[in-house]
């Protein structure tokens, strides 16, 4: 159970990084569009 939780946390962390990059890319696109 603890192992599954650690894996889940790692998965969320790895998913969190691309989503943050995507949001920053979206901000850059919005800045360029303006």
PDB file of C-alpha atoms in Angstrom:
ATOM      1  CA  UNK A   1       0.000   0.000   0.000  1.00  0.00           C
ATOM      2  CA  UNK A   2       2.796   2.421   0.898  1.00  0.00           C
ATOM      3  CA  UNK A   3       4.604   1.455  -2.298  1.00  0.00           C
ATOM      4  CA  UNK A   4       1.489   2.126  -4.351  1.00  0.00           C
ATOM      5  CA  UNK A   5       1.095   5.499  -2.639  1.00  0.00           C
ATOM      6  CA  UNK A   6       4.719   6.392  -3.380  1.00  0.00           C
ATOM      7  CA  UNK A   7       4.235   5.373  -7.016  1.00  0.00           C
ATOM      8  CA  UNK A   8       1.051   7.430  -7.196  1.00  0.00           C
ATOM      9  CA  UNK A   9       2.839  10.448  -5.733  1.00  0.00           C
ATOM     10  CA  UNK A  10       5.670  10.030  -8.239  1.00  0.00           C
ATOM     11  CA  UNK A  11       3.162   9.757 -11.083  1.00  0.00           C
ATOM     12  CA  UNK A  12       1.381  12.928  -9.987  1.00  0.00           C
ATOM     13  CA  UNK A  13       4.723  14.691  -9.665  1.00  0.00           C
ATOM     14  CA  UNK A  14       5.828  13.625 -13.149  1.00  0.00           C
ATOM     15  CA  UNK A  15       2.457  14.674 -14.566  1.00  0.00           C
ATOM     16  CA  UNK A  16       2.629  17.986 -12.704  1.00  0.00           C
ATOM     17  CA  UNK A  17       5.862  19.047 -14.424  1.00  0.00           C
ATOM     18  CA  UNK A  18       4.539  18.842 -18.036  1.00  0.00           C
ATOM     19  CA  UNK A  19       1.285  20.552 -17.056  1.00  0.00           C
ATOM     20  CA  UNK A  20       3.282  23.390 -15.495  1.00  0.00           C
ATOM     21  CA  UNK A  21       5.409  23.649 -18.631  1.00  0.00           C
ATOM     22  CA  UNK A  22       2.259  23.609 -20.770  1.00  0.00           C
ATOM     23  CA  UNK A  23       0.699  26.423 -18.744  1.00  0.00           C
ATOM     24  CA  UNK A  24       3.896  28.464 -19.069  1.00  0.00           C
ATOM     25  CA  UNK A  25       3.957  27.805 -22.809  1.00  0.00           C
ATOM     26  CA  UNK A  26       0.334  28.986 -22.924  1.00  0.00           C
ATOM     27  CA  UNK A  27       1.334  32.164 -21.086  1.00  0.00           C
ATOM     28  CA  UNK A  28       4.149  32.729 -23.596  1.00  0.00           C
ATOM     29  CA  UNK A  29       1.745  32.198 -26.500  1.00  0.00           C
ATOM     30  CA  UNK A  30      -0.704  34.668 -24.949  1.00  0.00           C
ATOM     31  CA  UNK A  31       2.105  37.199 -24.465  1.00  0.00           C
ATOM     32  CA  UNK A  32       3.259  36.807 -28.080  1.00  0.00           C
ATOM     33  CA  UNK A  33      -0.340  37.038 -29.333  1.00  0.00           C
ATOM     34  CA  UNK A  34      -0.743  40.369 -27.540  1.00  0.00           C
TER      35      UNK A  34
END
